[in-house]
Every structure is written in C-alpha cells, then in structure tokens.
Amino acid sequence: MNYSTADSLPTVTPDDVRGAQKMLSGVARVTAMEGSRHLSQLVGAPVHLKCENLQRTGSFKLRGAYVRIAGLLPEERAAGVVAASAGNHAQGVALASALLGVRSTVFMPKGAPLPKISATREYGADVRLHGQVVDETLAAAQEYAAETGAVFIHPFDHPDIIAGQGTVGLEILEQCPDVRTIVVGTGGGGLIAGIATVVKALRPDVRVVGVQAEGAAAYPPSLAAGRPVSVESAATMADGIRVGRPGDVPFSIVRDLVDEVRTVSEDALSAAVLLCMERAKLVVEPAGASPVAALLSDPGAFEGRVVAVLSGGNVDPVLLQRILRHGMAAQGRYLAVRLRLTDRPGALATLLGVLSLVDANVLDVSHVRTDPRLGLTEAEVELHLETKGPEHCAEVGHALRKAGYTVIG
C-alpha cells in the first residue's frame, strides 16, 4: 500500500491495477465490448458499450471484492469477512469469499429486492437483514466486525477495491485502443478512480467522465469544496450509485485525474435502461445505464471514440417494469390520462372509439362510478395508452378535447 505525501491517504498505482488483473485471471470475465449504432449516430462518433452487466454476479463489484479478500492475511481470512450492501457489492463479496474459501456475512436492508437477497445467499454468504436504509445496514455490519473480528470489506473506499475495479480500464484500452472518452457511472467512486488511475497513466489524452444521478450527486459539491462532503438526501432509482458521500481514497484520485463529473435526470436514466433493452438487447440497471443517460442528455459533449461502461445488470423485475414504463412515458410512448364522462350506456365505447381513430393503443382502463367527487350522472375513467411519441400524445389530447372530453390529469 502506498501513501500520498499530500494527505496521507493510501493511493493506487497502475502497477497495483496490473497486479489485480493477474490475480483476477480465470476469476473475473473479460467482458464484451459491443458497438452501438444508435448511440454512434446520436453522438456523431463511434460509441461502444463495455458490458460489465454480463460480469459474474452481474456487475463489476466481483473484481474489487476478490482482490481485497485475496490480499488478507491468513489470520484475517480465518476471522471471516463482513459487508453491507443492497445488492451488487453483496453478491461480489459473497462469490469472492466462496472462491477463496473465506466465511462471509453480508448485511442487507430489509427492503432489499428478493432476487438480490436470494442470489447473495446462493453464492454462500450468511445474509442478515437489518435496517431500512443502507446507512443503518452499514452501521450493523461495522458493529458486527468490531464484535467478531471479521474484516469489514468496504464497497469502494479501499485501495485494493479500487485496483480491482481498475482492471476494467485495462480491458477498455486493450479492446478499444483508439478510445478518446470513457464514461463511467459514479457513486462512491471506486470504479471511476480505478479506471482513471490506469487510463491516465497509459493514455493521458483520454478523457474520463463520471456520471451521477441528480438526486444523489455528492461529487460535484465535493469537488467544489476540495474535500468529500455529504448530500442531505440521496433519492434516485439508480441504487447502485446512490451514495451520500464520496470515499476519501477514491475522491483524491477523482479530484486529480477525472476530467468531469456530470449529472443526469431520472427521465434520462429510465430512457437509457429502455434503450439498452430495445437497441442493444442488454438488461442494465439504472446505475449501469447512467453513462448512456449522459450520452442521451448531451450527445454533443463527448469526443469519439466513446466507451460507456455498463457497470451492472442487477435490477429487480418489479422495478424494471416501472422503469420501462417511466422511460416510455419520457419518450412520449406511454400516456396516462384521466377524464370524466356522462355515465350512460355506450359512453365508454364511444370514448374508446375516439382513441381508435387516432391509433392510440389502450393498455389499461380504470372506470369509477362511485366517488364523492363525482356528480350523480358522472363517471371517471383513467386510461393508460401506448403512443408513438410526443406528437402522437398531442394528437390524442387534441382528439379528446375536440370530441368534448375534459382531460383532468
């Protein structure tokens, strides 16, 4: 472990990342690099997707977890390891521990998605559900470590973790030697710090860009302050990058080596998840799709060739359904309308006839007759429609108003 003379924090070197790559040989997959014609046309330069969503355990987290645990002393391994996570880090620690023959305990929030809990148990971890939010879960894991002597495996704030994640950067340079910009989803900063460490050493001309969700963007204020600061709230669908404070170790690397950290909206995140499924045939979680969201939001800001790191694909099917619907709505391909009509025989059929004339596909109908807000002869109808874009949505609204209906929501 090396220490920076400036702030006495441990640092990571390119040699550390090369060593991690050797350690991960035969353990972590060299994930595919896929071209995206749609994004390339949008950006005006070749765009490639680094598919860490296809990594073992469904995310890049196995890389850092394995390197960290493999580096433990024999007596530390004997004491076991403990981690806290809502999903990806939990699975990475569980599998890495199993491969290395180390006992693992993983604390997860009580509300963690069932598929992630099940997968973590199947990889061999002792899963303990504690707390409603990750901060409570983290405190429980640290208390367990203090009581039992188990080694706490931090998800991002450790040089071994960063070195392991940096192997993604080595693979990018090997698979796409003429890359000009690398775009990386950023939470605590372990992945982008590792990538920047090796990329800036070997190819200082390559631009490294971080992406955070607007509702959980701790890096911009931290970079402005020159030190890690906490954000009061961290609300986003992208739970993989929902971190309230940058890690001390990755922050120092990001501050020195990363060119820019951008933010993206929830609409952009959902649109990116939808695009990855439709155009690339890849299931990607919102955090993993954040680089694609950045490209969609400001395509002219990126010099090609561009590599967007799809960091993970672990998304709960129930959440995925909501995200896809949200993404379709953001693109004008899904429309929910609520209106009132006279409660008489044939009224609903007449309404549906109007929608048929403008080629709006009805997905769902909710018909309410008894409500204190309604008059004696009124009914309220909520319709969920499949539409073809913003112009078609406007056409549907115009047709309803022309037919005498008042849209109330």
C-alpha positions as MATLAB code, in Angstrom:
seq = 'MNYSTADSLPTVTPDDVRGAQKMLSGVARVTAMEGSRHLSQLVGAPVHLKCENLQRTGSFKLRGAYVRIAGLLPEERAAGVVAASAGNHAQGVALASALLGVRSTVFMPKGAPLPKISATREYGADVRLHGQVVDETLAAAQEYAAETGAVFIHPFDHPDIIAGQGTVGLEILEQCPDVRTIVVGTGGGGLIAGIATVVKALRPDVRVVGVQAEGAAAYPPSLAAGRPVSVESAATMADGIRVGRPGDVPFSIVRDLVDEVRTVSEDALSAAVLLCMERAKLVVEPAGASPVAALLSDPGAFEGRVVAVLSGGNVDPVLLQRILRHGMAAQGRYLAVRLRLTDRPGALATLLGVLSLVDANVLDVSHVRTDPRLGLTEAEVELHLETKGPEHCAEVGHALRKAGYTVIG';
ca = [
       0.000    0.000    0.000;
       1.328    3.411   -0.944;
       0.590    6.703    0.808;
       0.285   10.153   -0.665;
       2.563   12.694    0.969;
      -0.076   15.369    0.373;
      -2.829   13.958    2.521;
      -1.500   10.643    3.938;
      -4.229    8.720    2.144;
      -3.433    5.360    0.541;
      -3.063    5.638   -3.206;
      -3.358    3.245   -6.138;
      -0.781    2.879   -8.905;
      -1.007    1.390  -12.411;
       1.193   -1.463  -11.170;
      -1.410   -2.193   -8.493;
      -4.044   -2.476  -11.216;
      -1.815   -4.737  -13.350;
      -1.259   -6.936  -10.318;
      -5.004   -7.089   -9.743;
      -5.524   -8.110  -13.363;
      -3.169  -11.069  -12.914;
      -4.928  -12.012   -9.690;
      -8.328  -11.936  -11.425;
      -7.248  -14.117  -14.352;
      -9.668  -17.031  -14.512;
     -11.884  -15.420  -11.870;
     -13.469  -12.366  -13.473;
     -14.602  -12.408  -17.084;
     -13.089  -10.157  -19.706;
     -16.464   -8.693  -20.568;
     -17.600   -7.909  -24.084;
     -17.268   -4.569  -25.839;
     -20.319   -4.005  -28.067;
     -20.781   -1.258  -30.629;
     -23.975    0.810  -30.600;
     -25.126    2.095  -33.990;
     -27.924    4.157  -32.462;
     -25.683    5.947  -29.954;
     -22.954    6.366  -32.564;
     -25.383    8.175  -34.856;
     -26.583   10.316  -31.958;
     -23.092   11.292  -30.793;
     -21.648   11.575  -34.282;
     -18.754    9.251  -33.439;
     -18.327    5.533  -32.659;
     -19.773    4.515  -29.302;
     -19.001    1.199  -27.614;
     -20.606   -0.406  -24.555;
     -18.363   -2.140  -22.019;
     -20.692   -4.851  -20.741;
     -19.898   -5.303  -17.063;
     -23.581   -6.160  -16.661;
     -22.509   -9.537  -18.083;
     -19.776   -9.986  -15.451;
     -20.091  -12.805  -12.906;
     -22.631  -11.721  -10.240;
     -23.990   -9.197  -12.749;
     -21.634   -6.288  -12.007;
     -18.020   -5.137  -11.783;
     -18.059   -5.490   -7.988;
     -16.575   -9.004   -8.036;
     -13.270   -7.555   -9.270;
     -12.569   -5.339   -6.284;
     -14.048   -7.702   -3.716;
     -11.870  -10.603   -4.878;
      -8.666   -8.538   -4.876;
      -9.429   -7.171   -1.410;
     -10.215  -10.549    0.144;
      -7.357  -12.326   -1.641;
      -4.963   -9.817   -0.077;
      -5.971  -10.607    3.508;
      -3.500  -12.222    5.884;
      -4.184  -15.859    6.889;
      -5.394  -14.834   10.339;
      -7.725  -12.245    8.774;
      -9.180  -14.828    6.415;
      -9.742  -17.138    9.360;
     -11.821  -14.438   11.072;
     -14.093  -14.131    8.046;
     -15.338  -11.017    6.269;
     -18.422   -8.852    6.594;
     -20.013   -6.393    4.196;
     -23.078   -4.178    3.920;
     -24.877   -3.717    0.627;
     -28.273   -3.542   -1.033;
     -27.156   -5.758   -3.881;
     -24.108   -5.669   -6.167;
     -21.337   -5.415   -3.561;
     -23.120   -8.058   -1.502;
     -23.020  -10.534   -4.366;
     -19.425   -9.694   -5.255;
     -18.244  -10.271   -1.679;
     -20.275  -13.466   -1.375;
     -18.853  -15.049   -4.540;
     -15.287  -13.834   -3.941;
     -15.384  -15.268   -0.422;
     -16.702  -18.589   -1.660;
     -13.982  -18.824   -4.314;
     -11.297  -18.074   -1.718;
     -12.742  -20.311    0.997;
     -13.477  -17.445    3.373;
     -16.590  -17.228    5.562;
     -18.732  -14.192    4.661;
     -21.539  -12.376    6.416;
     -23.497   -9.790    4.465;
     -25.905   -7.286    5.997;
     -28.646   -6.110    3.646;
     -31.560   -3.682    4.199;
     -34.890   -5.293    4.977;
     -36.317   -3.770    1.823;
     -33.626   -5.144   -0.497;
     -35.086   -6.838   -3.604;
     -35.727  -10.533   -3.065;
     -33.726  -11.626   -6.160;
     -30.611   -9.891   -4.778;
     -31.066  -11.418   -1.327;
     -31.560  -14.856   -2.849;
     -28.535  -14.545   -5.145;
     -26.281  -13.426   -2.283;
     -27.325  -16.451   -0.217;
     -26.797  -18.777   -3.168;
     -23.233  -17.504   -3.529;
     -22.654  -18.732    0.017;
     -22.973  -15.702    2.295;
     -24.757  -15.607    5.627;
     -27.292  -12.869    4.833;
     -28.684  -10.796    7.695;
     -31.450   -8.296    7.068;
     -31.115   -5.160    9.159;
     -32.417   -1.618    8.892;
     -34.495    0.144    6.294;
     -31.693    2.133    4.628;
     -28.090    1.282    3.744;
     -26.668    3.605    6.435;
     -28.367    1.511    9.131;
     -27.179   -1.679    7.461;
     -23.634   -0.321    7.260;
     -23.626    0.517   10.973;
     -24.783   -3.013   11.804;
     -22.023   -4.549    9.682;
     -19.337   -2.390   11.319;
     -20.655   -3.285   14.761;
     -20.516   -6.972   13.809;
     -16.909   -6.533   12.645;
     -15.954   -4.900   15.952;
     -17.617   -7.680   17.967;
     -16.353  -10.686   15.997;
     -13.063   -9.585   14.454;
     -14.384  -10.157   10.936;
     -12.753   -7.918    8.335;
     -15.085   -5.244    7.019;
     -14.995   -5.097    3.204;
     -15.821   -1.548    2.166;
     -17.613   -1.222   -1.186;
     -15.318    1.493   -2.560;
     -13.063    3.209   -0.010;
     -10.006    0.939   -0.082;
      -7.017    0.798   -2.461;
      -7.398   -2.939   -3.149;
     -11.026   -2.427   -4.136;
     -10.020    0.436   -6.448;
      -7.194   -1.595   -8.001;
      -9.588   -4.431   -8.751;
     -12.134   -2.129  -10.341;
      -9.332   -0.503  -12.357;
      -8.930   -3.713  -14.358;
     -11.993   -2.561  -16.299;
      -9.836    0.320  -17.559;
      -7.054   -2.015  -18.695;
      -9.570   -4.080  -20.642;
     -11.018   -0.974  -22.296;
      -7.557    0.085  -23.522;
      -6.903   -3.416  -24.842;
     -10.288   -3.781  -26.549;
     -10.582   -0.217  -27.885;
      -7.037    1.183  -28.307;
      -8.216    4.367  -30.029;
     -10.725    5.332  -27.340;
     -10.985    9.089  -26.748;
     -13.609    9.299  -23.971;
     -14.621    6.856  -21.228;
     -17.916    7.500  -19.444;
     -18.438    5.846  -16.050;
     -21.323    5.767  -13.573;
     -20.110    7.129  -10.234;
     -21.360    6.513   -6.706;
     -18.689    6.310   -4.023;
     -16.049    6.495   -6.758;
     -14.255    3.146   -6.636;
     -14.836    2.210  -10.275;
     -14.023    5.553  -11.860;
     -10.988    6.024   -9.590;
      -9.589    2.660  -10.664;
     -10.263    3.301  -14.346;
      -8.764    6.810  -14.197;
      -5.659    5.552  -12.395;
      -4.616    3.233  -15.187;
      -6.057    5.109  -18.166;
      -4.456    8.452  -17.310;
      -1.102    6.734  -16.756;
      -1.133    4.901  -20.072;
      -3.232    7.278  -22.171;
      -3.302   10.751  -20.616;
      -5.094   12.061  -23.718;
      -8.203   10.010  -22.946;
     -10.991   11.975  -21.299;
     -12.590   10.259  -18.275;
     -16.096   11.441  -17.390;
     -18.107   10.448  -14.338;
     -21.900   10.390  -14.223;
     -24.116   10.762  -11.162;
     -27.874   10.851  -10.713;
     -29.148   14.369   -9.998;
     -30.832   13.165   -6.814;
     -27.652   11.618   -5.407;
     -24.817   13.747   -6.717;
     -22.219   14.126   -3.971;
     -19.201   14.564   -6.228;
     -19.934   17.998   -7.757;
     -20.217   19.767   -4.365;
     -17.317   17.729   -3.009;
     -15.067   18.697   -5.908;
     -16.116   22.322   -5.481;
     -15.243   22.153   -1.773;
     -11.991   20.267   -2.356;
     -12.985   17.526    0.086;
     -15.682   14.853    0.403;
     -18.963   16.331    1.603;
     -22.279   14.627    2.269;
     -25.506   15.398    0.445;
     -28.590   15.692    2.624;
     -30.736   13.386    0.511;
     -29.899   10.660   -1.948;
     -33.068    9.875   -3.880;
     -32.780    8.082   -7.212;
     -33.866    4.892   -8.921;
     -30.155    4.204   -9.543;
     -29.454    2.461   -6.238;
     -26.034    1.306   -7.451;
     -24.756    4.916   -7.407;
     -26.960    6.202   -4.572;
     -24.137    7.198   -2.240;
     -24.388   10.220    0.017;
     -20.649   10.884    0.397;
     -17.602   10.064   -1.766;
     -14.988    7.774   -0.311;
     -11.832    9.508    0.924;
      -9.466    7.345   -1.131;
     -11.350    7.447   -4.435;
     -12.132   11.137   -4.022;
      -8.458   12.084   -4.023;
      -7.988   10.154   -7.284;
     -11.116   11.542   -8.916;
     -10.113   15.077   -7.921;
      -6.704   14.691   -9.544;
      -7.432   12.539  -12.591;
     -11.084   12.659  -13.678;
     -11.873   15.348  -16.232;
     -15.527   15.946  -15.398;
     -18.446   14.655  -13.359;
     -21.869   15.188  -14.941;
     -25.376   14.600  -13.598;
     -28.416   13.057  -15.287;
     -32.152   13.150  -14.576;
     -34.422   10.264  -13.631;
     -36.110   10.582  -17.039;
     -32.749   10.172  -18.743;
     -31.907    7.134  -16.612;
     -35.163    5.365  -17.442;
     -34.801    6.228  -21.136;
     -31.287    4.772  -21.052;
     -32.447    1.499  -19.484;
     -35.143    1.257  -22.163;
     -32.665    1.983  -24.950;
     -30.224   -0.674  -23.710;
     -33.003   -3.260  -23.788;
     -34.503   -2.268  -27.130;
     -31.418   -1.403  -29.148;
     -28.594   -3.376  -27.517;
     -30.653   -6.315  -26.167;
     -28.992   -5.839  -22.781;
     -30.611   -5.780  -19.355;
     -28.897   -2.952  -17.485;
     -29.774   -1.476  -14.099;
     -30.243    2.313  -13.832;
     -26.794    2.875  -12.310;
     -25.223    0.836  -15.087;
     -27.133    2.790  -17.711;
     -26.107    6.202  -16.335;
     -23.309    6.668  -18.926;
     -25.864    6.042  -21.680;
     -28.166    8.568  -19.989;
     -25.355   11.132  -20.176;
     -24.907   10.467  -23.899;
     -28.650   10.823  -24.484;
     -28.808   14.047  -22.473;
     -25.943   15.867  -24.208;
     -24.621   13.867  -27.169;
     -22.503   16.708  -28.498;
     -20.395   16.858  -25.341;
     -18.437   13.656  -25.975;
     -15.469   13.203  -28.300;
     -15.337    9.819  -30.018;
     -14.472    7.062  -29.839;
     -16.581    6.783  -26.728;
     -16.749    3.827  -24.338;
     -19.728    3.790  -21.957;
     -19.253    1.390  -19.044;
     -22.443   -0.560  -18.314;
     -21.447   -1.310  -14.730;
     -24.250   -3.672  -13.716;
     -27.392   -5.520  -14.698;
     -28.922   -6.496  -11.358;
     -32.367   -4.948  -11.400;
     -35.463   -6.199   -9.626;
     -38.106   -7.265  -12.217;
     -40.800   -5.214  -10.454;
     -38.620   -2.108  -10.524;
     -37.638   -2.820  -14.119;
     -41.292   -2.835  -15.143;
     -41.789    0.596  -13.545;
     -38.586    1.946  -15.066;
     -39.513    0.822  -18.557;
     -42.942    2.416  -18.265;
     -41.320    5.596  -16.978;
     -38.868    5.518  -19.863;
     -41.645    5.058  -22.398;
     -43.542    7.986  -20.876;
     -40.422   10.173  -21.065;
     -40.187    9.377  -24.780;
     -43.890   10.045  -25.388;
     -44.589    6.351  -25.966;
     -46.801    5.888  -22.933;
     -49.589    8.215  -21.851;
     -51.855    8.155  -18.799;
     -54.980   10.337  -18.993;
     -57.879   10.832  -16.599;
     -61.196   12.327  -17.663;
     -64.876   12.454  -16.779;
     -67.796   11.452  -18.942;
     -71.552   11.050  -18.639;
     -72.437    7.727  -17.035;
     -74.726    6.230  -19.650;
     -74.724    3.027  -21.718;
     -72.179    3.172  -24.523;
     -70.227    6.156  -23.149;
     -67.052    4.164  -22.608;
     -67.346    2.534  -26.035;
     -67.676    5.982  -27.630;
     -64.542    7.172  -25.827;
     -62.589    4.124  -26.952;
     -63.783    4.767  -30.488;
     -62.233    8.245  -30.410;
     -58.927    6.733  -29.308;
     -59.122    4.098  -32.021;
     -59.442    6.797  -34.692;
     -56.108    8.310  -33.628;
     -54.454    4.868  -33.364;
     -53.786    5.001  -29.602;
     -53.419    1.505  -28.172;
     -55.314    1.110  -24.867;
     -53.271   -0.855  -22.325;
     -55.484   -0.458  -19.273;
     -58.819    1.123  -18.302;
     -59.999    2.085  -14.807;
     -63.703    3.032  -14.644;
     -65.010    4.649  -11.407;
     -68.714    5.414  -10.859;
     -68.956    5.871   -7.100;
     -66.843    8.682   -5.689;
     -67.841   11.719   -3.589;
     -66.153   13.976   -6.145;
     -68.436   12.769   -8.955;
     -71.867   14.051   -9.848;
     -74.849   11.737   -9.928;
     -74.552   11.117  -13.667;
     -70.759   11.249  -13.944;
     -68.090    8.567  -14.207;
     -64.342    8.951  -14.103;
     -62.077    6.998  -16.445;
     -58.314    6.590  -16.261;
     -56.665    5.273  -19.408;
     -53.136    4.004  -19.943;
     -52.224    4.296  -23.605;
     -49.355    3.181  -25.804;
     -48.426    6.086  -28.073;
     -45.841    6.788  -30.760;
     -44.069    9.866  -29.475;
     -44.684   13.412  -28.221;
     -46.507   14.470  -31.402;
     -48.843   11.500  -31.162;
     -49.533   12.307  -27.484;
     -50.520   15.835  -28.519;
     -52.735   14.394  -31.259;
     -54.518   12.163  -28.741;
     -55.146   15.111  -26.412;
     -56.481   17.225  -29.282;
     -58.833   14.432  -30.415;
     -60.246   14.025  -26.905;
     -60.847   17.743  -26.482;
     -62.402   18.003  -29.948;
     -64.794   15.183  -29.015;
     -65.935   17.195  -25.981;
     -63.962   15.467  -23.229;
     -62.205   17.384  -20.451;
     -58.882   15.825  -19.545;
     -58.251   16.353  -15.822;
     -54.938   14.566  -15.410;
];
